[in-house]
PDB file of C-alpha atoms in Angstrom:
ATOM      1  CA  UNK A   1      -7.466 -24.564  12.224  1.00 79.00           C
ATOM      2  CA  UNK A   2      -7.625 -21.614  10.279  1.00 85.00           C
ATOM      3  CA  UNK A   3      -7.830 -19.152  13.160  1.00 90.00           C
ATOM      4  CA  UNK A   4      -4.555 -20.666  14.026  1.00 92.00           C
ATOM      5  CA  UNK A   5      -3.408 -19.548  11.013  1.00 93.00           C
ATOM      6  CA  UNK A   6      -5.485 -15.901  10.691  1.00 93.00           C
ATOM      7  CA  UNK A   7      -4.967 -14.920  14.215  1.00 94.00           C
ATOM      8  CA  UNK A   8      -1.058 -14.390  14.151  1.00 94.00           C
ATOM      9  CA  UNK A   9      -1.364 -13.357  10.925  1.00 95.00           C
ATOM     10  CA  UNK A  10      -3.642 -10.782  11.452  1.00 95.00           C
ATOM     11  CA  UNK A  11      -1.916  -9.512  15.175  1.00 96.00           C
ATOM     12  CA  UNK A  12       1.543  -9.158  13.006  1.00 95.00           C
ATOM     13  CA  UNK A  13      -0.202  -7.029  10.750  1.00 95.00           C
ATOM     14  CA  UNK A  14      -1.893  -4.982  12.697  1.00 96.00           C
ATOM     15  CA  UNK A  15       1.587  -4.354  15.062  1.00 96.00           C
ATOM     16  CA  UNK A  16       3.096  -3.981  11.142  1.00 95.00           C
ATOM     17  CA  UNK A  17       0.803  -1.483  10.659  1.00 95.00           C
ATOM     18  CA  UNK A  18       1.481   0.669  13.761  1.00 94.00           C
ATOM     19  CA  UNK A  19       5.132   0.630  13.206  1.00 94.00           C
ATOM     20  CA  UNK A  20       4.866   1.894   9.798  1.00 94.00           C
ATOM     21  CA  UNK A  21       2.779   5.012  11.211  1.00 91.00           C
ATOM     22  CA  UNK A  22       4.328   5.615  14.439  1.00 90.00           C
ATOM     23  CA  UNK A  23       7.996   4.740  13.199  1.00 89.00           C
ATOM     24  CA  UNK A  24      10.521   7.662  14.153  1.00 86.00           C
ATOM     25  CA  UNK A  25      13.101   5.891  11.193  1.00 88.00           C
ATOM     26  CA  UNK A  26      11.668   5.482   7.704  1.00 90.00           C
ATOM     27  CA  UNK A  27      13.934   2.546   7.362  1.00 92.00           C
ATOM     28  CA  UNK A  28      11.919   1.275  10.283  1.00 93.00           C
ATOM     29  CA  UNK A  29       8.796   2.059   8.471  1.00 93.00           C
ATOM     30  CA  UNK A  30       9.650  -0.093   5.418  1.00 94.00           C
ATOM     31  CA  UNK A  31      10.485  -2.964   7.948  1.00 94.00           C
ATOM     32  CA  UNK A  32       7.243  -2.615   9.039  1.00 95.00           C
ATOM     33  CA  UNK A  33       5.476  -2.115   5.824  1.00 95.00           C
ATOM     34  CA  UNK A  34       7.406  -5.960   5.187  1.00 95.00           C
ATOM     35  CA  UNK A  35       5.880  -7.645   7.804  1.00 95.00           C
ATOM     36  CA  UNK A  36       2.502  -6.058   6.688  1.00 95.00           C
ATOM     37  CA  UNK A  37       2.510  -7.029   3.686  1.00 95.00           C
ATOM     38  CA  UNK A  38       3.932 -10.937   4.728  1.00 95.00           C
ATOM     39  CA  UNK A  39       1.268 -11.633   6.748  1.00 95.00           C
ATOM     40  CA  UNK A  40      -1.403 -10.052   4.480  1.00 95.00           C
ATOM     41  CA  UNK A  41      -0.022 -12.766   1.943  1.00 95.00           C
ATOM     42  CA  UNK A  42      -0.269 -15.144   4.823  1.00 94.00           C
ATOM     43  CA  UNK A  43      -4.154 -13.903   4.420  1.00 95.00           C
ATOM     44  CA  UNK A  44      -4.525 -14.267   0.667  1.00 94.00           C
ATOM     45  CA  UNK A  45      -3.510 -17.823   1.298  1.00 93.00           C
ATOM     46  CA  UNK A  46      -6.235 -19.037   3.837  1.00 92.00           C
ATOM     47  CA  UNK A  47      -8.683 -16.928   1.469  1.00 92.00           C
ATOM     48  CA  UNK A  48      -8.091 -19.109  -1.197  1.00 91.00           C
ATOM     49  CA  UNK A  49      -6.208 -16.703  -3.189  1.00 92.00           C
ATOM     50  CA  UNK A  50      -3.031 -18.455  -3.764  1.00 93.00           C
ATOM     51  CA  UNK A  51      -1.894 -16.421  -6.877  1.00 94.00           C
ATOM     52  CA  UNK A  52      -2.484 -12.791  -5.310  1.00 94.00           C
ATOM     53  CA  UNK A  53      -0.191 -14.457  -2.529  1.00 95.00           C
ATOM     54  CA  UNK A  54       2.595 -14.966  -4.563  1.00 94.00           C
ATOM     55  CA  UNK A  55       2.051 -11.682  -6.633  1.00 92.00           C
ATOM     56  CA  UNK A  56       2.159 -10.273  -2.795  1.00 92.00           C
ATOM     57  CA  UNK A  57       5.551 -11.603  -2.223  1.00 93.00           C
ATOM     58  CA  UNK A  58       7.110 -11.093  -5.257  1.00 92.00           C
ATOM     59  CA  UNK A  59       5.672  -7.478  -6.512  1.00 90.00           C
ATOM     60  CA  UNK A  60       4.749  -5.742  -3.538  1.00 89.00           C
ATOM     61  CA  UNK A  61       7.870  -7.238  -0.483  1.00 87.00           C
ATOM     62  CA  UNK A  62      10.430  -7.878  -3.758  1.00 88.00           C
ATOM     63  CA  UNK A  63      10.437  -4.700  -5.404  1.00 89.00           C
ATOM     64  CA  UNK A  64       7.917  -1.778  -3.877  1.00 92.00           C
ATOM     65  CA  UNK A  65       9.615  -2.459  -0.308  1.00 93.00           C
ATOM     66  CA  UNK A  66      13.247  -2.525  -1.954  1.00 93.00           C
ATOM     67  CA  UNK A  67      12.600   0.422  -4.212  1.00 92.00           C
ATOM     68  CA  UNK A  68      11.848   2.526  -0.477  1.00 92.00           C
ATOM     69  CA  UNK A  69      14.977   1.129   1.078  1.00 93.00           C
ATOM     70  CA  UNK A  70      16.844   2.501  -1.969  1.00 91.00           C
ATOM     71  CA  UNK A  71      15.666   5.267  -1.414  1.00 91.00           C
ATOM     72  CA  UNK A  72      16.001   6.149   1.975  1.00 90.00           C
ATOM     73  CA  UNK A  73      19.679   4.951   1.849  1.00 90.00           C
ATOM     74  CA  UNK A  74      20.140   7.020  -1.325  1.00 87.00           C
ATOM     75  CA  UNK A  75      18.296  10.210   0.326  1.00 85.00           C
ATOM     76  CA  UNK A  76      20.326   9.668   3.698  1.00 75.00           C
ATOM     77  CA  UNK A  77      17.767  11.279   5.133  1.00 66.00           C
ATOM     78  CA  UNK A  78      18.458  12.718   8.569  1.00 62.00           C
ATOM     79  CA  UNK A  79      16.383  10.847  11.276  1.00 52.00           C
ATOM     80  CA  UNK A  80      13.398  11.906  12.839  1.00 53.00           C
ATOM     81  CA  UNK A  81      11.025  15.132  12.455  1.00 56.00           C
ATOM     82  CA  UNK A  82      11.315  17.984  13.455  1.00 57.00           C
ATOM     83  CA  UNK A  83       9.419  18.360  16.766  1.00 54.00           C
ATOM     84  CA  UNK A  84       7.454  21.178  16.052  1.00 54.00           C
ATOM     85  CA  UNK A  85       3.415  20.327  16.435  1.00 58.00           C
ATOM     86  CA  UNK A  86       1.836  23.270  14.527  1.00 64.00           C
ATOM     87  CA  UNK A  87      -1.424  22.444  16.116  1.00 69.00           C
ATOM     88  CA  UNK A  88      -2.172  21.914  19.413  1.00 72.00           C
ATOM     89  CA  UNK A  89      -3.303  18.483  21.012  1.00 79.00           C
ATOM     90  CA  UNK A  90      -2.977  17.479  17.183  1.00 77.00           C
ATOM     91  CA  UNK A  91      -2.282  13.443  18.780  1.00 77.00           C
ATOM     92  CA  UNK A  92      -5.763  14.145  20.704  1.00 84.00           C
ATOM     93  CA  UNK A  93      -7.699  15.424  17.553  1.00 85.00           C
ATOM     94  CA  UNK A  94      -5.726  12.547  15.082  1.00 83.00           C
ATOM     95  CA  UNK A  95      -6.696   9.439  17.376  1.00 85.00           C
ATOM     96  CA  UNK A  96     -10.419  10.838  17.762  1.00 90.00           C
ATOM     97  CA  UNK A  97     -10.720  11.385  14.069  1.00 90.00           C
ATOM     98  CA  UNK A  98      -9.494   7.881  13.255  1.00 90.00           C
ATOM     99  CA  UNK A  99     -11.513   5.941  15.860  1.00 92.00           C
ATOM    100  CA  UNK A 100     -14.877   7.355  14.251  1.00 93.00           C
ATOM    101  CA  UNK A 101     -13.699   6.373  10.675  1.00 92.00           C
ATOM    102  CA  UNK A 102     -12.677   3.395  12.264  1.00 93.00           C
ATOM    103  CA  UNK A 103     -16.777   3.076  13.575  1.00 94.00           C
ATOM    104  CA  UNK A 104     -17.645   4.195  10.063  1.00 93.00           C
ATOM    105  CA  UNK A 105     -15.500   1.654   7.905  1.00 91.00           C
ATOM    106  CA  UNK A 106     -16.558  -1.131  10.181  1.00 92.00           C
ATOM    107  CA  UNK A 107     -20.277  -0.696  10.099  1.00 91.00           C
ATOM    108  CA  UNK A 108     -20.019  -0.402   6.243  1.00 89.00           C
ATOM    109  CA  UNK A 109     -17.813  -3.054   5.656  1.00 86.00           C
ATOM    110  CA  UNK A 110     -19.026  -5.916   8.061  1.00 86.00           C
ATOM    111  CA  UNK A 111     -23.154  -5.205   7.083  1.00 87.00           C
ATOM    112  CA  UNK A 112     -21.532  -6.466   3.713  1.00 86.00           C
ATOM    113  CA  UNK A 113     -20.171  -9.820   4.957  1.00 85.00           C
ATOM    114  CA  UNK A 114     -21.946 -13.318   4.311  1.00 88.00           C
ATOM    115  CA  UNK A 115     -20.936 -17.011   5.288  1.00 87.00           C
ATOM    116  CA  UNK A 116     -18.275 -17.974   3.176  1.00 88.00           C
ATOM    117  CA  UNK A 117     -19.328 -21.031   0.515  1.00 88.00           C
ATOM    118  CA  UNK A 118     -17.218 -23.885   0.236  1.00 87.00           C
ATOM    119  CA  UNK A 119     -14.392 -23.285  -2.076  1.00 86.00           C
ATOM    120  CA  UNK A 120     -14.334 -24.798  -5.926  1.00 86.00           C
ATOM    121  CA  UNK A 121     -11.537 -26.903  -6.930  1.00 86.00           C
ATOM    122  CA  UNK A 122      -9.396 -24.639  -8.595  1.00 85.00           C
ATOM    123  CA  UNK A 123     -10.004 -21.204  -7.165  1.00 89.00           C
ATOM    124  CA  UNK A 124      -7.745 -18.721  -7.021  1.00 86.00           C
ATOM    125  CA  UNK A 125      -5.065 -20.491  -8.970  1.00 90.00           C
ATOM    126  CA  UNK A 126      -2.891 -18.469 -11.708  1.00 91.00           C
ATOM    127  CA  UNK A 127      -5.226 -20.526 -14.060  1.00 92.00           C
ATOM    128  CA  UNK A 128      -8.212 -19.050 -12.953  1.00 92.00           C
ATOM    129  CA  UNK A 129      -7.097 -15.484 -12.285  1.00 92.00           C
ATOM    130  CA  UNK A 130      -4.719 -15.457 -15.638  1.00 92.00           C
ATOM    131  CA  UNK A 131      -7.791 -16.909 -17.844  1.00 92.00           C
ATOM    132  CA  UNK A 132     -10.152 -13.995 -16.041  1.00 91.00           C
ATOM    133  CA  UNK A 133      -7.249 -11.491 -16.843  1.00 91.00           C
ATOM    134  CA  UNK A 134      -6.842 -12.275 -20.644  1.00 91.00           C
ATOM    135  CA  UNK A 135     -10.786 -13.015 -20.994  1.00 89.00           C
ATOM    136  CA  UNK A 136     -12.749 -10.516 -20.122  1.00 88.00           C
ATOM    137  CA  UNK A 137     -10.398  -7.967 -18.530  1.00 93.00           C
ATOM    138  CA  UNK A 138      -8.377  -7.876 -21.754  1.00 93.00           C
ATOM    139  CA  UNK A 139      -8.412  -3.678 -22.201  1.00 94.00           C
ATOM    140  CA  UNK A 140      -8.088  -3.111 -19.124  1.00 94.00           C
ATOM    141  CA  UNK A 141      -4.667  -5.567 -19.120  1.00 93.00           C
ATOM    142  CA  UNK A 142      -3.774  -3.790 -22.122  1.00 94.00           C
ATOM    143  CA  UNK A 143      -3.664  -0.149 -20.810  1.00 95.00           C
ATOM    144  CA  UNK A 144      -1.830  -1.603 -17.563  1.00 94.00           C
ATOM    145  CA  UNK A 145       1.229  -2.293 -19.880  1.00 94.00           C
ATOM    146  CA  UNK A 146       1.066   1.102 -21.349  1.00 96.00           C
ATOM    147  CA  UNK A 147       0.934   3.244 -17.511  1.00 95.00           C
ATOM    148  CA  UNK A 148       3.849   0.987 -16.718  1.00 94.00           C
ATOM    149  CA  UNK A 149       5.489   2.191 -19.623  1.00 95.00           C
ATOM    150  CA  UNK A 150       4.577   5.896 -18.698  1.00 94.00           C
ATOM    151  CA  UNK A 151       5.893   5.236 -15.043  1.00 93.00           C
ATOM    152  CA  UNK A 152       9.186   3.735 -16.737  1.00 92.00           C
ATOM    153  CA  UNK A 153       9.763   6.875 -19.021  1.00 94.00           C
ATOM    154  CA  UNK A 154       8.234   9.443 -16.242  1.00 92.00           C
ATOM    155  CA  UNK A 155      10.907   7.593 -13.854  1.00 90.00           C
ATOM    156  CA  UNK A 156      14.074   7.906 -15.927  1.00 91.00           C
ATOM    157  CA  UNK A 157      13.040  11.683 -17.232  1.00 91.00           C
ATOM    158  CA  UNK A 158      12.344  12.497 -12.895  1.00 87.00           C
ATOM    159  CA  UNK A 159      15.339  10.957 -12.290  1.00 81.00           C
ATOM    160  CA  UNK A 160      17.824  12.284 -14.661  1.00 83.00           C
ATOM    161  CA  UNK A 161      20.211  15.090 -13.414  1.00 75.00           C
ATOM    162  CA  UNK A 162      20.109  18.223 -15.438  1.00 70.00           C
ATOM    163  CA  UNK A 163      22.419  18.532 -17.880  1.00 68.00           C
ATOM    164  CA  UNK A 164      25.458  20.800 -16.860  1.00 67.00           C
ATOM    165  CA  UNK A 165      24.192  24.682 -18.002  1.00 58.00           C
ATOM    166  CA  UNK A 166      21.869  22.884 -19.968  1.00 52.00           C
ATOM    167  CA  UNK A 167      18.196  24.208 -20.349  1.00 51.00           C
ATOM    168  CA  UNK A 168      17.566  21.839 -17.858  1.00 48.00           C
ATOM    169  CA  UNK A 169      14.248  20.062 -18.599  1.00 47.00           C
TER     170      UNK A 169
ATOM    171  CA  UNK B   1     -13.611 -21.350   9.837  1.00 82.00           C
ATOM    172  CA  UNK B   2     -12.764 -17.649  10.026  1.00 87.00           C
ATOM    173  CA  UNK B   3     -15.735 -15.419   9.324  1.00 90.00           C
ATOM    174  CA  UNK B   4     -15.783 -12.657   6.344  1.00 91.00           C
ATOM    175  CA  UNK B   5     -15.904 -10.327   9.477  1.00 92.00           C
ATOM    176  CA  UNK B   6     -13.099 -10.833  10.618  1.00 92.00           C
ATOM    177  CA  UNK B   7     -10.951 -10.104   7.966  1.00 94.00           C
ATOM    178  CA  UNK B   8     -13.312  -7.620   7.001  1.00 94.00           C
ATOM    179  CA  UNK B   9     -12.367  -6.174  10.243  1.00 94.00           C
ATOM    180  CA  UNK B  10      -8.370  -6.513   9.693  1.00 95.00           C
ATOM    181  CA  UNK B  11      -9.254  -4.173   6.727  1.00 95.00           C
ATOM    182  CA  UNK B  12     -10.585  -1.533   8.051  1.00 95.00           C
ATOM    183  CA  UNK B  13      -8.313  -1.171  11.205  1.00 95.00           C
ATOM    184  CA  UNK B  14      -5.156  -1.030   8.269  1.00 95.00           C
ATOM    185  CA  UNK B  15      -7.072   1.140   6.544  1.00 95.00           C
ATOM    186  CA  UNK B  16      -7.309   3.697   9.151  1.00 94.00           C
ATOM    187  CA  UNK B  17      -3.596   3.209  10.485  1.00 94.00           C
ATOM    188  CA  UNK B  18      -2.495   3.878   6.541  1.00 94.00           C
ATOM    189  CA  UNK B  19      -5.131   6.901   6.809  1.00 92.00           C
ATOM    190  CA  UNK B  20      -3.964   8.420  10.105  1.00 91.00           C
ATOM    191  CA  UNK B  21      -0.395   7.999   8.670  1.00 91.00           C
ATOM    192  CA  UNK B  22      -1.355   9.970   5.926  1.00 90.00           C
ATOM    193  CA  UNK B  23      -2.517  12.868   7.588  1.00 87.00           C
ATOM    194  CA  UNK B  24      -0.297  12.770  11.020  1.00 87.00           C
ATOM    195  CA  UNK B  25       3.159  12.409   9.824  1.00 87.00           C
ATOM    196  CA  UNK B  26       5.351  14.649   7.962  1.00 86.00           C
ATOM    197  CA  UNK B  27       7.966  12.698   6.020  1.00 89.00           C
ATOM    198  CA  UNK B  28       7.171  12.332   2.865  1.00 90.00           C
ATOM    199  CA  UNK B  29       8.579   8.560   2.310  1.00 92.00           C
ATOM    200  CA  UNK B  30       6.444   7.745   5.279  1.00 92.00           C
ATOM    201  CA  UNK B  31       3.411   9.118   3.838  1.00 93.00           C
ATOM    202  CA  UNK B  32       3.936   6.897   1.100  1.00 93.00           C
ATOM    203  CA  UNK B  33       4.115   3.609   3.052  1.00 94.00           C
ATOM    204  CA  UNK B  34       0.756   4.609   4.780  1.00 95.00           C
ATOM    205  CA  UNK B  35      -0.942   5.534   1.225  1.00 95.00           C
ATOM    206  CA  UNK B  36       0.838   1.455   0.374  1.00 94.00           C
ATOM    207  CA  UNK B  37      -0.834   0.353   3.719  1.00 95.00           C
ATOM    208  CA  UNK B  38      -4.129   1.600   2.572  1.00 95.00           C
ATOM    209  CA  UNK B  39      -4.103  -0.316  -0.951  1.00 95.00           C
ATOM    210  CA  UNK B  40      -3.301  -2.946   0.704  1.00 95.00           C
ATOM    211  CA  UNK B  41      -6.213  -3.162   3.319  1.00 95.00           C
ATOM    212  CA  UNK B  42      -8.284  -2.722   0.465  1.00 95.00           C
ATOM    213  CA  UNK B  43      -6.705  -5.453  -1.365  1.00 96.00           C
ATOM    214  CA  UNK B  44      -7.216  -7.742   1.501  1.00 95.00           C
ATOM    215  CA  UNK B  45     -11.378  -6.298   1.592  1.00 95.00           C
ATOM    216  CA  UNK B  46     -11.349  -7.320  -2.437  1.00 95.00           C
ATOM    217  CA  UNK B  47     -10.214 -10.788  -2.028  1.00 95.00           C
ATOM    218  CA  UNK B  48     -12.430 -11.273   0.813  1.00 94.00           C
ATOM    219  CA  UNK B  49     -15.504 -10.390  -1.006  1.00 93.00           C
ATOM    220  CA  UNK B  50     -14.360 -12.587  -3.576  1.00 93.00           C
ATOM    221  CA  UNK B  51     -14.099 -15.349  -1.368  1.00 92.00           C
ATOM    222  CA  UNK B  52     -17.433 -14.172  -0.190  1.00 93.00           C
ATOM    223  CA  UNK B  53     -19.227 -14.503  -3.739  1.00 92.00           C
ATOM    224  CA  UNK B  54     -16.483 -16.839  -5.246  1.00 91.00           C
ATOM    225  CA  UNK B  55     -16.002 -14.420  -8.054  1.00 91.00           C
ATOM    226  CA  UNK B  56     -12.416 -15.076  -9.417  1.00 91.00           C
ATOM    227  CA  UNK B  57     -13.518 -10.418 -10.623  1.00 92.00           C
ATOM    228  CA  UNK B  58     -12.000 -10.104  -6.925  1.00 92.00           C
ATOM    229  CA  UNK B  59      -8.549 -10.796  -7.250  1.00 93.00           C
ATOM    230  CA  UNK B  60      -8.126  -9.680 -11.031  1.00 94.00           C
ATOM    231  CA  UNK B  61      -8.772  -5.861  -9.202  1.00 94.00           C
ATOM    232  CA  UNK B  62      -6.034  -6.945  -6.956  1.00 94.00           C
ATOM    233  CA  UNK B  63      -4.328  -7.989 -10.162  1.00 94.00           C
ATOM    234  CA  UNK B  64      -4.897  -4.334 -11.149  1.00 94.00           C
ATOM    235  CA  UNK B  65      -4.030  -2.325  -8.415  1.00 94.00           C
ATOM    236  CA  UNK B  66      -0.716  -3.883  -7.673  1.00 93.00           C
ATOM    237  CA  UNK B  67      -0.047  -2.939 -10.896  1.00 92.00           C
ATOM    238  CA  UNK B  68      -1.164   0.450 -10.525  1.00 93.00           C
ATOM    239  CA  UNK B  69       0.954   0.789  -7.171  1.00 93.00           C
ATOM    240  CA  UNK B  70       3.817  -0.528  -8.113  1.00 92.00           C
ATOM    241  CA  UNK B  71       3.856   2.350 -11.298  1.00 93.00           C
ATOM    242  CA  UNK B  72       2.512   5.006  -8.458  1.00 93.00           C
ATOM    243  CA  UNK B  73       5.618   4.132  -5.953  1.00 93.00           C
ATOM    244  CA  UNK B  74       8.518   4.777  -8.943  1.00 92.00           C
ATOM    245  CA  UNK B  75       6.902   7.751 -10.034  1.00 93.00           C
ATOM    246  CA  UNK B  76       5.987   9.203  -6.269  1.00 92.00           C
ATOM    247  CA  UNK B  77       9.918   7.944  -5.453  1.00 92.00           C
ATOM    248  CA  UNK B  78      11.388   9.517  -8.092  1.00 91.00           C
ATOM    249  CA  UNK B  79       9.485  12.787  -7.288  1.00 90.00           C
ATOM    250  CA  UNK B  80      10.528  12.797  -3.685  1.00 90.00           C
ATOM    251  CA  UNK B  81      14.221  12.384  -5.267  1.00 89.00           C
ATOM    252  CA  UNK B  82      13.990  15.244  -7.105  1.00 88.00           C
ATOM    253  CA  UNK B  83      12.504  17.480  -4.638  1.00 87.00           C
ATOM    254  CA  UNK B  84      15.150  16.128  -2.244  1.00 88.00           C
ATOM    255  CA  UNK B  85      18.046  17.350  -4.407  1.00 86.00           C
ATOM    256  CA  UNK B  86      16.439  20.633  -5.091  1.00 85.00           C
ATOM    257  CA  UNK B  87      15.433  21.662  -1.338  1.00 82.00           C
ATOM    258  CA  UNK B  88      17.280  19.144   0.847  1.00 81.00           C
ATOM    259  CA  UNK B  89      13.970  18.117   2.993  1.00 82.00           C
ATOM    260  CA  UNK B  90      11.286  15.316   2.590  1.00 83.00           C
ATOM    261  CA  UNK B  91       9.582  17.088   4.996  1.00 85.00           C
ATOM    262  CA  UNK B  92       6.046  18.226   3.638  1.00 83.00           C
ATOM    263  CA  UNK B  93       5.906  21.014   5.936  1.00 81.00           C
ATOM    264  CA  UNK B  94       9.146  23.047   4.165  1.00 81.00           C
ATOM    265  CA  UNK B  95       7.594  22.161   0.868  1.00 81.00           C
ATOM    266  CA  UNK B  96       5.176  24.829   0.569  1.00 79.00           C
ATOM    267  CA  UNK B  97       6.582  26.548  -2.638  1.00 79.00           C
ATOM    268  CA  UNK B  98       2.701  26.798  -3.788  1.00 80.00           C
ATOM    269  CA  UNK B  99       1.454  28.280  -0.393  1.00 77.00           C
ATOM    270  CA  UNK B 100      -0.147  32.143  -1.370  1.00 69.00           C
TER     271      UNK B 100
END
C-alpha cells in the first residue's frame, strides 16, 4: 500500500530533479523544482510527518518557488547559456564525479537505516513538532525570528535602487 | 511497508542531481534551485531518520532549515537582482570581477 504511494512519488521526484539540472529555461527549472518539492511532501506524508508536509506546501511550493518565478520574469533573462564548454569532455568528467558521490552517499546513508517501529498516536502532528519547537528548541526558535528579520532588512537594502547622484549605498 | 532504504536512497540520488547542478551549470538562478534541491534531499534524510528513531528532534531541524532557506533564497535573489542590473548577466562565468 505504501509503495503505491512512495513509488510515483519518488519516480516524479527524481524526473523533478533532472529537469531542474538539465533544464535549458530557468522557468522550466522552477517547474521542476515544484514537482520536486510536491512529491517530497507526498513523502513527508507516508513518513508520518504530516506537519513538515504542509510546511512543504505552503513555505517551500507557496513562496520560495514563486519568489524564483518573480524573478526570472522580472530579470527577463535571455534563454539558454552560452554554448561555450571551457573544459573539455566536462559532461564526461561531471557524470563520473557524481556517480562516485552517488556510491559514497549511498553506502553512508543506507549502513544507517533500521526497520521502521510502528508509529505513536500522534506523531508528527503540529502538536508534537510545535510543543518540541517551543520546549526545548526555544533559542534556537528565537534567533530564527531574528535572521528572518536580517533577510527582510538585507532584502529591501539589496533591492533598493540607488538614489539618483546619490552616494549610492 | 517501504524500507528506511529506500527513501534513504531517494535522498541521496537528489542530493547528487542538486550537487551536479551546482557545479555543471552556469546560470546563476539555476544554481540556486539545485543548492534548494539539495536541502531538500536532506530534509527528506532528516525526517526519515526520525521516523527511524521516532524522535519528533527530526522534523524540528526540518522546522529549522526551511526557515533558514526560505531567508537564504530572498537574500541570494535579491543579490542576483542586483548583480543583474549592474552587469546585465546571471551568468557566473562573466562574473569574475574578483578573478587576479
Amino acid at each position: 500500500m505504501e509503495w503505491a504511494v512512495f513509488l510515483p512519488a519518488a519516480a516524479l521526484a527524481v524526473a523533478g530533479g533532472i529537469g531542474v539540472v538539465a533544464a535549458r529555461q530557468p522557468v522550466h527549472s522552477a517547474i521542476a523544482l515544484l514537482i520536486v518539492l510536491a512529491s517530497l511532501a507526498v513523502t513527508y506524508l507516508v513518513l508520518a510527518a504530516q506537519f513538515v508536509a504542509v510546511l512543504q506546501v505552503i513555505i517551500y511550493a507557496g513562496a520560495i518557488v514563486v519568489l524564483f518565478l518573480f524573478v526570472i520574469m522580472l530579470l527577463n533573462v535571455r534563454s539558454g547559456e552560452g554554448p561555450a564548454v571551457k573544459l573539455p569532455r566536462q559532461a564526461v568528467a561531471a557524470a563520473a564525479v557524481a556517480a562516485g558521490y552517488l556510491a559514497a552517499l549511498l553506502v553512508a546513508a543506507l549502513g544507517a537505516a533500521r526497520p521502521f517501529p510502528a508509529v505513536p498516536q500522534g506523531f508528527g502532528t503540529a502538536q508534537a513538532v510545535g510543543a518540541a519547537l517551543l520546549a526545548g528548541y526555544l533559542l534556537p526558535f528565537e534567533l530564527a525570528a531574528v535572521i528572518m528579520l536580517v533577510g527582510i532588512v538585507a532584502a529591501v537594502l539589496l533591492g533598493r535602487r540607488p538614489p539618483a547622484g546619490g552616494e549610492g549605498r | 511497508m517501504v524500507p528506511a532504504t529506500a527513501y534513504l536512497a531517494l535522498s541521496a540520488v537528489l542530493f547528487t542531481l542538486g550537487a551536479a547542478g551546482v557545479l555543471v551549470r552556469r546560470n546563476a538562478l539555476i544554481i540556486f534551485m539545485s543548492v534548494e534541491l539539495m536541502l531538500n534531499s536532506v530534509n527528506l534524510a532528516f525526517v526519515t531518520f526520525a521516523r527511524q528513531h521516532l524522535s519528533i528532534d527530526g522534523q524540528v531541524i526540518v522546522f529549522f532549515v526551511l526557515v533558514i532557506a526560505a531567508v537564504e533564497v530572498v537574500v541570494g535573489l535579491a543579490l542576483i537582482v542586483d548583480i543583474f542590473r549592474s552587469r546585465e548577466t546571471v551568468d557566473i562565468d562573466d562574473v569574475d570581477l574578483l578573478r587576479g
